[in-house]
CSV table of C-alpha atoms and ligand atoms in Angstrom, one decimal:
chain,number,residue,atom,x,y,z
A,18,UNK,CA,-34.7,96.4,-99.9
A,19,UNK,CA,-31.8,94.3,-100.0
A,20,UNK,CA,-30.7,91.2,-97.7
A,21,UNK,CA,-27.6,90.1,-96.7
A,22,UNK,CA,-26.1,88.2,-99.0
A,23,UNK,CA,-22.4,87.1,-97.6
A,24,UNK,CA,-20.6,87.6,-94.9
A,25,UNK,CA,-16.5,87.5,-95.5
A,26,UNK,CA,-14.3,87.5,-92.0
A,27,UNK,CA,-10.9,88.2,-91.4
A,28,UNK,CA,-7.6,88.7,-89.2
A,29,UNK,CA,-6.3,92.5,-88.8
A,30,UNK,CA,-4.4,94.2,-86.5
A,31,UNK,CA,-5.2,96.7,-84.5
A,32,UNK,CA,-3.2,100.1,-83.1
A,33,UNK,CA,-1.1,98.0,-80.5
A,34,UNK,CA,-0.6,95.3,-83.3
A,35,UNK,CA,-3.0,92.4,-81.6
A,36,UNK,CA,-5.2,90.6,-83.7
A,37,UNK,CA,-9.0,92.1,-84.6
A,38,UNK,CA,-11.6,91.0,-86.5
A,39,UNK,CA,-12.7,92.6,-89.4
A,40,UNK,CA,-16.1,91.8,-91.3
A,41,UNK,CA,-17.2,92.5,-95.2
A,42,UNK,CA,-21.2,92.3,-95.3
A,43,UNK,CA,-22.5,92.2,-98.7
A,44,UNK,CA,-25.7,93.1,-99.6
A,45,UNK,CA,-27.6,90.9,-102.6
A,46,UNK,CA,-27.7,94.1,-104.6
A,47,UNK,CA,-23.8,94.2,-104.5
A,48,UNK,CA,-22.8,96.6,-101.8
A,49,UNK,CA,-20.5,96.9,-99.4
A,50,UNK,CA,-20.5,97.5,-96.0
A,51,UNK,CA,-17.1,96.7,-93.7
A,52,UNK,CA,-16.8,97.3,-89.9
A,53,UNK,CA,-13.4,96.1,-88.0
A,54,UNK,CA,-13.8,95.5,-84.0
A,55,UNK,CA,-11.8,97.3,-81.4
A,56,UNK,CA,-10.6,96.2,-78.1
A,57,UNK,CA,-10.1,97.4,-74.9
A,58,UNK,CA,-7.3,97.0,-72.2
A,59,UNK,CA,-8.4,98.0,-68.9
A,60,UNK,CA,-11.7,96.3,-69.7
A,61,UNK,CA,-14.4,95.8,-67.0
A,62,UNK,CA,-15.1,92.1,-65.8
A,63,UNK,CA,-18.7,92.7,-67.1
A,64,UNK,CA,-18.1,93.5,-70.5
A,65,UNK,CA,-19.0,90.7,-73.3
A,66,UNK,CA,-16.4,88.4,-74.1
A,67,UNK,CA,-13.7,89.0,-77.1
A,68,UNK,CA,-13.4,85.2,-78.4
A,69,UNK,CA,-8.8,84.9,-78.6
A,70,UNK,CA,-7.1,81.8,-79.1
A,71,UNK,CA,-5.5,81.1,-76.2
A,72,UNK,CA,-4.6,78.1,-76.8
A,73,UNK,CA,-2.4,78.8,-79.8
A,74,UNK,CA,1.3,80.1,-80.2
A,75,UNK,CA,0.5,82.4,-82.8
A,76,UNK,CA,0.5,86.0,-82.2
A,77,UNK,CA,1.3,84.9,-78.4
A,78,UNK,CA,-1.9,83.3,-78.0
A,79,UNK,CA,-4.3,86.7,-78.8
A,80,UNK,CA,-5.5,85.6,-82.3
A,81,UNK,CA,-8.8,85.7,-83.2
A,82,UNK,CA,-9.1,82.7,-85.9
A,83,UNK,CA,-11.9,81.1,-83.9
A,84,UNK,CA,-14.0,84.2,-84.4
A,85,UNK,CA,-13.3,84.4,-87.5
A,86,UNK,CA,-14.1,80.5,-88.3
A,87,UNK,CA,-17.7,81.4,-86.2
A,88,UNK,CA,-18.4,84.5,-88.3
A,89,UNK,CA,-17.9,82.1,-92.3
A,90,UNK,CA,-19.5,78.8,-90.2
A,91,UNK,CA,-21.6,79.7,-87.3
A,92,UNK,CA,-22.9,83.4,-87.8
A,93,UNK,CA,-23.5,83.7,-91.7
A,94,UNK,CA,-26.1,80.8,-92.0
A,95,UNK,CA,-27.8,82.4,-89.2
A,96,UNK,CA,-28.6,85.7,-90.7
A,97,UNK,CA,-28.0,85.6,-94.2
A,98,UNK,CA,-31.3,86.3,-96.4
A,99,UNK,CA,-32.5,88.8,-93.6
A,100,UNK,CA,-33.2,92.6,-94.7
A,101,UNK,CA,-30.3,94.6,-94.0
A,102,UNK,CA,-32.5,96.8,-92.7
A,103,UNK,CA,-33.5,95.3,-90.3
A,104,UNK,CA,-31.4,95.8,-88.0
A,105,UNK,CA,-33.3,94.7,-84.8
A,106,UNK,CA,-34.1,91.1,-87.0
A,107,UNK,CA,-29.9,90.8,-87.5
A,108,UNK,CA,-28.6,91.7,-84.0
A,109,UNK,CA,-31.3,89.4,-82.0
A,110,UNK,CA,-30.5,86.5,-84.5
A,111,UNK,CA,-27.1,87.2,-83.7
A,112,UNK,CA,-27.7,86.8,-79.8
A,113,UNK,CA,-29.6,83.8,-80.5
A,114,UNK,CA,-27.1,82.1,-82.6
A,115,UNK,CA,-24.5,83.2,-79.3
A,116,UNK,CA,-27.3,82.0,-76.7
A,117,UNK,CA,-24.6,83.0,-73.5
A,118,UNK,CA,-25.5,86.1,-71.5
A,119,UNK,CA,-21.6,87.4,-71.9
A,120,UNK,CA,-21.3,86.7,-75.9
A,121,UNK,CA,-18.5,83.7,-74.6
A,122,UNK,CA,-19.4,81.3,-77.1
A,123,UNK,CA,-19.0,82.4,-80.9
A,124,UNK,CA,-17.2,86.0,-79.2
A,125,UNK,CA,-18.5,89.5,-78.8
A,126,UNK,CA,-15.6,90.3,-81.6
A,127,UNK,CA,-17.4,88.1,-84.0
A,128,UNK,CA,-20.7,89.4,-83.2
A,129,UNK,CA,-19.7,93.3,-83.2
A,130,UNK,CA,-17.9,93.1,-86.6
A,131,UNK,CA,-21.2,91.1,-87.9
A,132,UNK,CA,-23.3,93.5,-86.5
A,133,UNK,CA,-22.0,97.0,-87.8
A,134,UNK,CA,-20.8,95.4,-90.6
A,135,UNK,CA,-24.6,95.3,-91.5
A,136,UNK,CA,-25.1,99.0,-90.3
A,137,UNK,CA,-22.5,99.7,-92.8
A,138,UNK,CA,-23.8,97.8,-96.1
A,139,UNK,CA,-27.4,98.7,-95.0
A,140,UNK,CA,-26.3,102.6,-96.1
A,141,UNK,CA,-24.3,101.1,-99.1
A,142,UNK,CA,-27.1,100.1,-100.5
A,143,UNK,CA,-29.5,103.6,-99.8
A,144,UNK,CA,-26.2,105.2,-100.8
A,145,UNK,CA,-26.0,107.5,-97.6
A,146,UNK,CA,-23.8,108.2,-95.5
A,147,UNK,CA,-23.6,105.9,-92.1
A,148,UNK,CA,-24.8,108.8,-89.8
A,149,UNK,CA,-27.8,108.9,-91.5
A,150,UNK,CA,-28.7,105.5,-91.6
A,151,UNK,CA,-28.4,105.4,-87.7
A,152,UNK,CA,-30.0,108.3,-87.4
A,153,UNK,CA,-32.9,106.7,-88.9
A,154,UNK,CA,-32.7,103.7,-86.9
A,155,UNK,CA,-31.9,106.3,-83.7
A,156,UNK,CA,-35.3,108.7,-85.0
A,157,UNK,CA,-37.5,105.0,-84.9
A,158,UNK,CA,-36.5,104.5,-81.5
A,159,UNK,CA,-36.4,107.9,-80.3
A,160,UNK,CA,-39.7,109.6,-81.8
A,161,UNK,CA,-42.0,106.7,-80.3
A,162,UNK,CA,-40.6,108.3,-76.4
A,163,UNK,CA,-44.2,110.5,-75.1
A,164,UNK,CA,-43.2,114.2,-75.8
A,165,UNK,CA,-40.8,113.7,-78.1
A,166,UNK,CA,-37.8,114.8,-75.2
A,167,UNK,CA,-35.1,113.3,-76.4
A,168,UNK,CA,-33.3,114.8,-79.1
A,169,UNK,CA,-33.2,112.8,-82.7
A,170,UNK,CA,-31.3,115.5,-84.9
A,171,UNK,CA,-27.6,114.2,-85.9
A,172,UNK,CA,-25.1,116.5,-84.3
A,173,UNK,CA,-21.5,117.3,-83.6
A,174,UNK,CA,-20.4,115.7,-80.6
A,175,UNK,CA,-18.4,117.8,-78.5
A,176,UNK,CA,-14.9,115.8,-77.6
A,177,UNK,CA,-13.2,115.0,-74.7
A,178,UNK,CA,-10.0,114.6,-75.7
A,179,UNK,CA,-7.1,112.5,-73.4
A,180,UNK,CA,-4.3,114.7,-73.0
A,181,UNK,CA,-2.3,113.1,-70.2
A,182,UNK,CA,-2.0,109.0,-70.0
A,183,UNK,CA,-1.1,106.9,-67.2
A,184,UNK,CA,-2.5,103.5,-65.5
A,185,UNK,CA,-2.9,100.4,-68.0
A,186,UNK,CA,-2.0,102.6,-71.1
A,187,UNK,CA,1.4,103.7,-70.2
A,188,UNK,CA,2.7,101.5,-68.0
A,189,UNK,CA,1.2,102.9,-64.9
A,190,UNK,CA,3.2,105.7,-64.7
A,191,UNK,CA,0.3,107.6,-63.0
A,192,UNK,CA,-2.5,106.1,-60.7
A,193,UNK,CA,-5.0,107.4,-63.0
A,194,UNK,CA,-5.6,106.7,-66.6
A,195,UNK,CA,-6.5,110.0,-68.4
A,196,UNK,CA,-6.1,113.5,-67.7
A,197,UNK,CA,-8.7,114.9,-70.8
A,198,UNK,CA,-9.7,118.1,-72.0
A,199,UNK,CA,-13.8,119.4,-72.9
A,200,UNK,CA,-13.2,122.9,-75.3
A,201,UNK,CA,-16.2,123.9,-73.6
A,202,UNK,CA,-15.9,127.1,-75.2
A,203,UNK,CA,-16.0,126.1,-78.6
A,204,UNK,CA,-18.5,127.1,-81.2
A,205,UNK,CA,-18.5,124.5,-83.4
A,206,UNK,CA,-17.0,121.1,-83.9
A,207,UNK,CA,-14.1,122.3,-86.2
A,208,UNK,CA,-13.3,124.8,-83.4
A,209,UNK,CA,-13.8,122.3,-80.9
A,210,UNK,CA,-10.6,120.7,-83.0
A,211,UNK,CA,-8.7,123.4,-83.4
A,212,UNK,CA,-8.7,124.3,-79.6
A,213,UNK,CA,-7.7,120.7,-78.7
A,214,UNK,CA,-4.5,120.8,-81.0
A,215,UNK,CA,-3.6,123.7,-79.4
A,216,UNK,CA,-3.8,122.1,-76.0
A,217,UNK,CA,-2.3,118.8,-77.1
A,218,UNK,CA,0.6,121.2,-78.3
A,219,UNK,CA,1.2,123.5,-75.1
A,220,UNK,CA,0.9,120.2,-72.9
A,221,UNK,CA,4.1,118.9,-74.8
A,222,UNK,CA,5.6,122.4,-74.4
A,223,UNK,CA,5.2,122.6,-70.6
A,224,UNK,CA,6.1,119.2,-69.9
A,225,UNK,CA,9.5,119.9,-71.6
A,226,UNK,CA,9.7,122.8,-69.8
A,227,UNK,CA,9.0,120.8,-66.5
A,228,UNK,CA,11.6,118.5,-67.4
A,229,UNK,CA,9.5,115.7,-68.0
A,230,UNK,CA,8.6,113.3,-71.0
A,231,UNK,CA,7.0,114.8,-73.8
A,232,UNK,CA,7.9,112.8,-76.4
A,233,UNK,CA,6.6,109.6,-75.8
A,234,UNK,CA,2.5,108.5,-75.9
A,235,UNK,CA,0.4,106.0,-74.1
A,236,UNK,CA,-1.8,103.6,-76.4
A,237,UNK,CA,-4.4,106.5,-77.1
A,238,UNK,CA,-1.9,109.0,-78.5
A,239,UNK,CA,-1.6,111.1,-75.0
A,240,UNK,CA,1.6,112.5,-73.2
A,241,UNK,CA,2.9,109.1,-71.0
A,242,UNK,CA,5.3,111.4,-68.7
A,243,UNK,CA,6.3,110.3,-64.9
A,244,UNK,CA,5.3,113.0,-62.9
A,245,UNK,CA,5.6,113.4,-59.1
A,246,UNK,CA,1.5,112.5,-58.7
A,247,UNK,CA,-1.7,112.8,-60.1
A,248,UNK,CA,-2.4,116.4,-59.2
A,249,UNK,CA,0.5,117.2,-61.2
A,250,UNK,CA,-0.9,116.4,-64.2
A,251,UNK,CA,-3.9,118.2,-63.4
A,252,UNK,CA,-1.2,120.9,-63.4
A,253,UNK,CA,0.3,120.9,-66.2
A,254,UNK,CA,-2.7,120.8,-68.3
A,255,UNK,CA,-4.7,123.8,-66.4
A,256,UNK,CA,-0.7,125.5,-67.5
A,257,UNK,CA,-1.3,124.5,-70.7
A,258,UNK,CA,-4.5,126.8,-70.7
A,259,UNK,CA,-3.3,129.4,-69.3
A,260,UNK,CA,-0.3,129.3,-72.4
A,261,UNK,CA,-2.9,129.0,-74.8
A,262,UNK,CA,-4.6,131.7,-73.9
A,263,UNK,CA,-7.5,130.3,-72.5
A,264,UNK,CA,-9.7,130.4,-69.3
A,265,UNK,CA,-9.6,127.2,-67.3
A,266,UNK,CA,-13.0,126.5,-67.2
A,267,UNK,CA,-15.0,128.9,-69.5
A,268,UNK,CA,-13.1,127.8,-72.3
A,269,UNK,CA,-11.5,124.2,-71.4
A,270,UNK,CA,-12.3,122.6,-68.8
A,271,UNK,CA,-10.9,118.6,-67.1
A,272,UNK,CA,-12.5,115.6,-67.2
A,273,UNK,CA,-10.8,112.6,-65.7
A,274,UNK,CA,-10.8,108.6,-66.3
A,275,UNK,CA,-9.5,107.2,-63.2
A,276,UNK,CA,-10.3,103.9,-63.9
A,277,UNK,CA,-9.9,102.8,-60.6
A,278,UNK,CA,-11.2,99.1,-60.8
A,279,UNK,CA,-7.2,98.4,-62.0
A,280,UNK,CA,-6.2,99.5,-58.3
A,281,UNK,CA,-9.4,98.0,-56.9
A,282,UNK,CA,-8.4,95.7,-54.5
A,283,UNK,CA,-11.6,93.3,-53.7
A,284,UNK,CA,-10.5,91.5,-50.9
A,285,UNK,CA,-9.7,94.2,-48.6
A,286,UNK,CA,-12.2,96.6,-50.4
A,287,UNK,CA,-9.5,99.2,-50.7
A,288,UNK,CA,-8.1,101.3,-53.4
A,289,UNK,CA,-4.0,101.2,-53.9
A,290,UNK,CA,-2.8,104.0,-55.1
A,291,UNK,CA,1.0,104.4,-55.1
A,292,UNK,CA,0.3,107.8,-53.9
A,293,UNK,CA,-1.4,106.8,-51.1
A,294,UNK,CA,1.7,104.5,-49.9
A,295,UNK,CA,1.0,105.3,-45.9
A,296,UNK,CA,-2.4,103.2,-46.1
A,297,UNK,CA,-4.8,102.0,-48.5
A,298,UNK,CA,-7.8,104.1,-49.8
A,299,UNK,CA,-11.2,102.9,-49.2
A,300,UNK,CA,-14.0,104.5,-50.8
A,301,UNK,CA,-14.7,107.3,-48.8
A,302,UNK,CA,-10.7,108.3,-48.7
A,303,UNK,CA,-11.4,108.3,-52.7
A,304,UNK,CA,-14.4,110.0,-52.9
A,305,UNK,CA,-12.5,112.9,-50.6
A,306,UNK,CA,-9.7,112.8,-52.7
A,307,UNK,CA,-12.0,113.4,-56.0
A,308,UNK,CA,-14.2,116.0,-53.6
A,309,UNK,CA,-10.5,117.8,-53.3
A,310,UNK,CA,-9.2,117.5,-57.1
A,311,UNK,CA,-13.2,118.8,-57.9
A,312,UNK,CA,-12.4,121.9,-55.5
A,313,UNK,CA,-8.8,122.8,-56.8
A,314,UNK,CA,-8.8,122.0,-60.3
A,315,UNK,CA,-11.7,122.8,-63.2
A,316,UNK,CA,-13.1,119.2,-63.2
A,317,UNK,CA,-16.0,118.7,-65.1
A,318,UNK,CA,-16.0,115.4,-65.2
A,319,UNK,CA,-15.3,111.9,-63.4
A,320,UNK,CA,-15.2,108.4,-65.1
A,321,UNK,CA,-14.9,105.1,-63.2
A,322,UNK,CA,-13.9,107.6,-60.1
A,323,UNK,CA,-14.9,103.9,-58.3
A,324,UNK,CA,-14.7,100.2,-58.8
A,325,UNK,CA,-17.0,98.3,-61.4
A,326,UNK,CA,-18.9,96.5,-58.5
A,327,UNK,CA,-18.3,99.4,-55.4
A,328,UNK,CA,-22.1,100.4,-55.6
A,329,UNK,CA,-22.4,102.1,-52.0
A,330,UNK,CA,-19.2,104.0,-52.8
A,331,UNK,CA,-20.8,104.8,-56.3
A,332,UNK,CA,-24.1,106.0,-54.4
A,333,UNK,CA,-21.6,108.2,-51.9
A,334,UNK,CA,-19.8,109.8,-54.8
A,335,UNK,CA,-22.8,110.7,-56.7
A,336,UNK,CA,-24.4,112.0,-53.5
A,337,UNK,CA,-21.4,114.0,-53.2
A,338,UNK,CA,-20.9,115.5,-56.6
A,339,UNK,CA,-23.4,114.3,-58.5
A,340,UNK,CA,-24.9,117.5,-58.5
A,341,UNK,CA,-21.9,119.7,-60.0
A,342,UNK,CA,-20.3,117.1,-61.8
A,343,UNK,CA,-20.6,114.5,-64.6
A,344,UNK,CA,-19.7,111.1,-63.3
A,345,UNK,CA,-19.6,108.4,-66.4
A,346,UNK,CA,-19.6,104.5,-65.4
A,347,UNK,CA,-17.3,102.7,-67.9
A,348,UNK,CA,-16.8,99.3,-66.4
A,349,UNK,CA,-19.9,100.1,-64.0
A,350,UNK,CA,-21.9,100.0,-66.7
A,351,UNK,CA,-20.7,98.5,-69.6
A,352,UNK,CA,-23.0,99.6,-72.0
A,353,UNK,CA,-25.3,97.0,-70.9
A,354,UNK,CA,-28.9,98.1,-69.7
A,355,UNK,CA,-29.2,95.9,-66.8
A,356,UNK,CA,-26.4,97.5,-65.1
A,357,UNK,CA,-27.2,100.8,-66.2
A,358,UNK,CA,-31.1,100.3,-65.2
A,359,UNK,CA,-29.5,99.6,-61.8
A,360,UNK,CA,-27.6,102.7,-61.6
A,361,UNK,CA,-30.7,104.7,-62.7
A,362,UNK,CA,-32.7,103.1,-59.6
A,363,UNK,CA,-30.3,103.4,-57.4
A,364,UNK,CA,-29.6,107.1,-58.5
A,365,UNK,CA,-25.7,106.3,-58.7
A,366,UNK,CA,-23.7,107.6,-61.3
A,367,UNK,CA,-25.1,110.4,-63.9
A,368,UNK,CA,-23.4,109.9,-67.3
A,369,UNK,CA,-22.8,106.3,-69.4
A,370,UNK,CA,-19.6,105.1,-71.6
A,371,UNK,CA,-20.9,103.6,-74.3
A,372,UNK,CA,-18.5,101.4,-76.0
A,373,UNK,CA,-20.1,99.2,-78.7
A,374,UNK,CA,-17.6,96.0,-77.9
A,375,UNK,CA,-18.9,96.2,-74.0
A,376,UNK,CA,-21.7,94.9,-75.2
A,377,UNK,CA,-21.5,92.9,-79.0
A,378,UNK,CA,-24.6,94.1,-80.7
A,379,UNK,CA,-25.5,97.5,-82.5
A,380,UNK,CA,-29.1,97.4,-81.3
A,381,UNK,CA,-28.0,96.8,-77.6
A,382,UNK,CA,-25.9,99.5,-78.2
A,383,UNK,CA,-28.8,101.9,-79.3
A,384,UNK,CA,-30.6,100.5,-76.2
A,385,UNK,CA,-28.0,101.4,-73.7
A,386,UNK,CA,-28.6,104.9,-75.8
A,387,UNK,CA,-32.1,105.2,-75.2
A,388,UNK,CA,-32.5,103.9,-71.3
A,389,UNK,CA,-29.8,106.7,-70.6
A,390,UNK,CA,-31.3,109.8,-72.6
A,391,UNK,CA,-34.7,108.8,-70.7
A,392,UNK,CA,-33.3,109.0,-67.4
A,393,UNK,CA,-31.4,111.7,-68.2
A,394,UNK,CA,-28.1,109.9,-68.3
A,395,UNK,CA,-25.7,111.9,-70.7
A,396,UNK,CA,-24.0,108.9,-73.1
A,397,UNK,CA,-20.6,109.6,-74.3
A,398,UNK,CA,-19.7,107.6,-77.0
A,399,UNK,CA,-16.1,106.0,-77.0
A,400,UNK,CA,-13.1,104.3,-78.6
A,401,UNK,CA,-11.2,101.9,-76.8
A,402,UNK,CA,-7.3,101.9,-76.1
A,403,UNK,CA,-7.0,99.6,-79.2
A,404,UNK,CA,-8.6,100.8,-82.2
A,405,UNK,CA,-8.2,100.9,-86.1
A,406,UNK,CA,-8.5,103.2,-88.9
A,407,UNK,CA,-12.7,101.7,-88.4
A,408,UNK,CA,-14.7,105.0,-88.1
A,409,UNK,CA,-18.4,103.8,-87.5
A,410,UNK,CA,-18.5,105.4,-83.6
A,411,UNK,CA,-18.0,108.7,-85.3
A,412,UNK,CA,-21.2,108.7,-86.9
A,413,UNK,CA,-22.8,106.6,-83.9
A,414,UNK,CA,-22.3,109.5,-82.0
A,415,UNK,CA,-23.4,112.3,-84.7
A,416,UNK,CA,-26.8,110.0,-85.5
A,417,UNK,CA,-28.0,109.4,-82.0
A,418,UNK,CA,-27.6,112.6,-81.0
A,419,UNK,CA,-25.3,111.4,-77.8
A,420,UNK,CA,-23.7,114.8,-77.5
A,421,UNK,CA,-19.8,113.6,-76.4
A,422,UNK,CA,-17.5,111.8,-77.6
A,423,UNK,CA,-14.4,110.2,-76.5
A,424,UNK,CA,-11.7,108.9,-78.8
A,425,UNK,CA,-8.0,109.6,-77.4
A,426,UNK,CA,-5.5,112.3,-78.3
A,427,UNK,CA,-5.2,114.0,-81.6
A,428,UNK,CA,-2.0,112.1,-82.4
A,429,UNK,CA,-2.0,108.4,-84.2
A,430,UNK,CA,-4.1,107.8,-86.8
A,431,UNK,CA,-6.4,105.6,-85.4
A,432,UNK,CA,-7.6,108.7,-83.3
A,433,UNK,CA,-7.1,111.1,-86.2
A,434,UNK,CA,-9.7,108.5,-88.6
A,435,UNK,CA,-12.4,109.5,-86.1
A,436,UNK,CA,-11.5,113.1,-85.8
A,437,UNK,CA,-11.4,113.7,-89.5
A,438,UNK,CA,-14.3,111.8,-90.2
A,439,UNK,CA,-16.7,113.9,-88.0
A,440,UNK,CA,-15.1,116.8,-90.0
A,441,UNK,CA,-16.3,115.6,-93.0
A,442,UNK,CA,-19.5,115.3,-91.6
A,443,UNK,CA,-19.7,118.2,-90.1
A,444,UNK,CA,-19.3,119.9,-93.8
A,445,UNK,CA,-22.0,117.6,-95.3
A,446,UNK,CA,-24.2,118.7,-92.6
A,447,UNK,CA,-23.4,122.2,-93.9
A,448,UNK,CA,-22.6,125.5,-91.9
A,449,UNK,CA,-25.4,125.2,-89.5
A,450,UNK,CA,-24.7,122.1,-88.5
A,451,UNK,CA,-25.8,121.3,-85.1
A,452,UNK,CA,-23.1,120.7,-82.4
A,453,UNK,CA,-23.6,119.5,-78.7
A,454,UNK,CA,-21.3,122.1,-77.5
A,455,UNK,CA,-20.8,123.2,-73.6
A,456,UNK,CA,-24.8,122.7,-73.0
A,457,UNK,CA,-24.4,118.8,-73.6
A,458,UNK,CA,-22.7,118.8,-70.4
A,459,UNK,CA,-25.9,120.2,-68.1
B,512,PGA,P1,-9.9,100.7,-72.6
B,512,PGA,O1,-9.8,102.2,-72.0
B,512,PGA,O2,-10.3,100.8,-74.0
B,512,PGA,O3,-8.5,100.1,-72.4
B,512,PGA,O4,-10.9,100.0,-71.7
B,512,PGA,C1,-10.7,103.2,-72.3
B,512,PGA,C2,-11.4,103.6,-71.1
B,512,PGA,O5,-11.2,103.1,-70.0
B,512,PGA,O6,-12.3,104.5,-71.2
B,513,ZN,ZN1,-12.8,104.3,-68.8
């Protein structure tokens, strides 16, 4: 098998026009593999560390030359010559050459775009596709669970798709972040697609009708309209349904990112909605509120429905709904399995984000994977608000298995390169191919 030969490291921009890193790794047989990193706003205060320069006046201080200079000086002496197959060997040199616990010192950024970069060239030179090269790092770590339970086949993730954006992604027109979409009804993945276009279409149509913005979209392609509140939106997608012709629920149903550690307010332990103007919120006011959206609208889902460190109101919620609902911890968990092992024993929370820059490293990545399947924690793999046309957690999600996926609207091709691409692999994987579908969701 090949080793990594070189490692080349560069400055490109991302879908809000910041600064990213982008790595070439090349294999000593001549391939190729590149991987460019994404980058979050409403990130958690847990997540590893994206090395900028801060100190600089260049791109107002968010470069990320210093990455860069640790991937050519740093990072390359420390794993090149190593198998590119071996994964495991790369990512834990990787950690070692970091030595912090947060990924501070040569940057998470540096280390992510390392690390899949490597994925990437390790299928270059088998000359497969990516999804199948995880899948067969996925299968290694997978088949060894006793009785085999957790499911090793690549497959179509079914999407949750934002439709409606508010909080950090479009200027906090709304308390919460996204109003999605699951086509729970769909077939297949390319139905699945097809269903969302429709929706993403007859949202614009009845927020025109309503009056409101439809022409302009927050950071992950969705509508960025001021409404009156939350439950609006809510509205006017459960409308949008109904326009398309489908039943709210059997056929689409919600799921919502509240991403409510950006109104967290840890001194006072309260929640500040603008909503809720009369008082603050604390966690059981929340947990209420979410209790009432979950009675009156076809919720499915709940992400970050509490703050990243609010672990008795976590344990409340998921007492509460935990039962009928899916509720994902994004910056609770942050891909990282010693916060997720804490949710598991604490029973709080029953779904993960996984979102490979939380966390820096491929492997830890497919670790956060594995801990959640054998707890029965359903993983939805995600995009972050700033992404590129960098594809690889398309085929992270097929290979493993994870059964969702989250990516942003159908609109700006950053989304779109994620979209298409499982397309594409949904036809290699022929007209069988296997898709998560409404039973991923429990
Ligand atoms: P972020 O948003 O990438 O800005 O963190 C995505 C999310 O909260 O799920
Ligand atoms: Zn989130």
């Amino acid at each position: 098998m090949a080793v990594l030969q070189t490692l080349k490291a560069r400055q490109v921009l991302d879908s809000r026009g910041r600064p990213t890193v982008e790595v070439d790794a090349i294999a000593s047989n001549g391939a190729v593999g590149r991987a460019i990193v994404p980058s979050g706003a409403s990130t958690g205060r847990h997540e590893a560390i994206e090395l900028r320069d801060s100190g600089s006046s260049r791109y107002g201080g968010l470069g990320v030359g210093q990455a860069v200079e640790n991937v050519r000086t740093v990072i390359a002496p420390a794993v090149v010559g190593i198998e590119l197959d071996d994964q495991a060997a790369i990512d834990a040199a990787l950690v070692a050459v970091d030595g912090t616990a947060n990924k501070g010192r040569l940057g998470a950024n540096a280390l992510l775009g390392v690390s899949l970069a490597v994925a990437h060239a390790a299928a270059a030179v088998r000359g497969e596709e990516l999804f199948v090269h995880l899948n067969r790092l996925w299968k290694k770590r997978a088949e060894a669970e006793q009785g085999g339970s957790i499911a090793v086949e690549p497959t179509l993730p079914l999407p949750m798709v934002n439709m409606i954006s508010g909080g950090l992604h479009a200027g906090r027109n709304l308390d919460i972040q996204d109003v999605l979409i699951i086509p729970v009804g769909a077939e297949n993945y390319s139905h699945a697609l097809e269903m969302i276009v429709a929706m993403y279409r007859a949202v614009g149509g009845v927020l025109s009708e309503i009056g409101a913005e439809s022409v302009l979209v927050g950071d992950e392609g969705g509508y960025g309209p001021k409404l009156r509140n939350n439950e609006q939106a809510f509205e006017v997608v459960v409308d949008a349904m109904v326009a398309c012709g489908f039943e709210p629920g059997r056929d689409v149903a919600i799921a919502v990112d509240v991403a409510s550690t950006h109104f967290f307010d840890p001194a006072t332990k309260t929640y500040r909605l603008s909503e809720a103007s009369l008082r603050a919120f604390d966690s059981g006011d929340m947990v209420d509120m979410l209790a009432r959206w979950v009675g009156r609208y076809p919720i499915v889902s709940i992400e970050d429905g509490l703050a990243e460190d609010d672990w008795e109101g976590w344990k409340t919620l998921t007492e509460r709904l935990g039962g009928a609902v899916q509720l994902i911890g994004d910056d609770l968990f942050v891909t990282q399995t010693a916060r997720l092992e804490r949710g598991i024993a604490s029973q709080t929370a029953n779904s993960i984000l996984i979102k490979v820059n939380q966390v820096g490293t491929l492997s830890e990545t497919l670790d956060a994977l594995l801990i959640a399947r054998r707890h029965g924690y359903r993983p939805v793999v995600s995009a972050r608000s700033g992404e590129t046309e960098d594809a690889t957690i398309a085929d992270l999600a097929v290979g493993t298995a994870a059964g969702q996926i989250k990516i942003g609207s159908v609109a700006r091709s950053e989304r779109l390169a994620k979209y298409n691409r499982l397309l594409r692999i949904e036809e290699s994987l022929g007209p069988n191919a296997p898709f998560a579908g409404r039973a991923t969701l429990g």
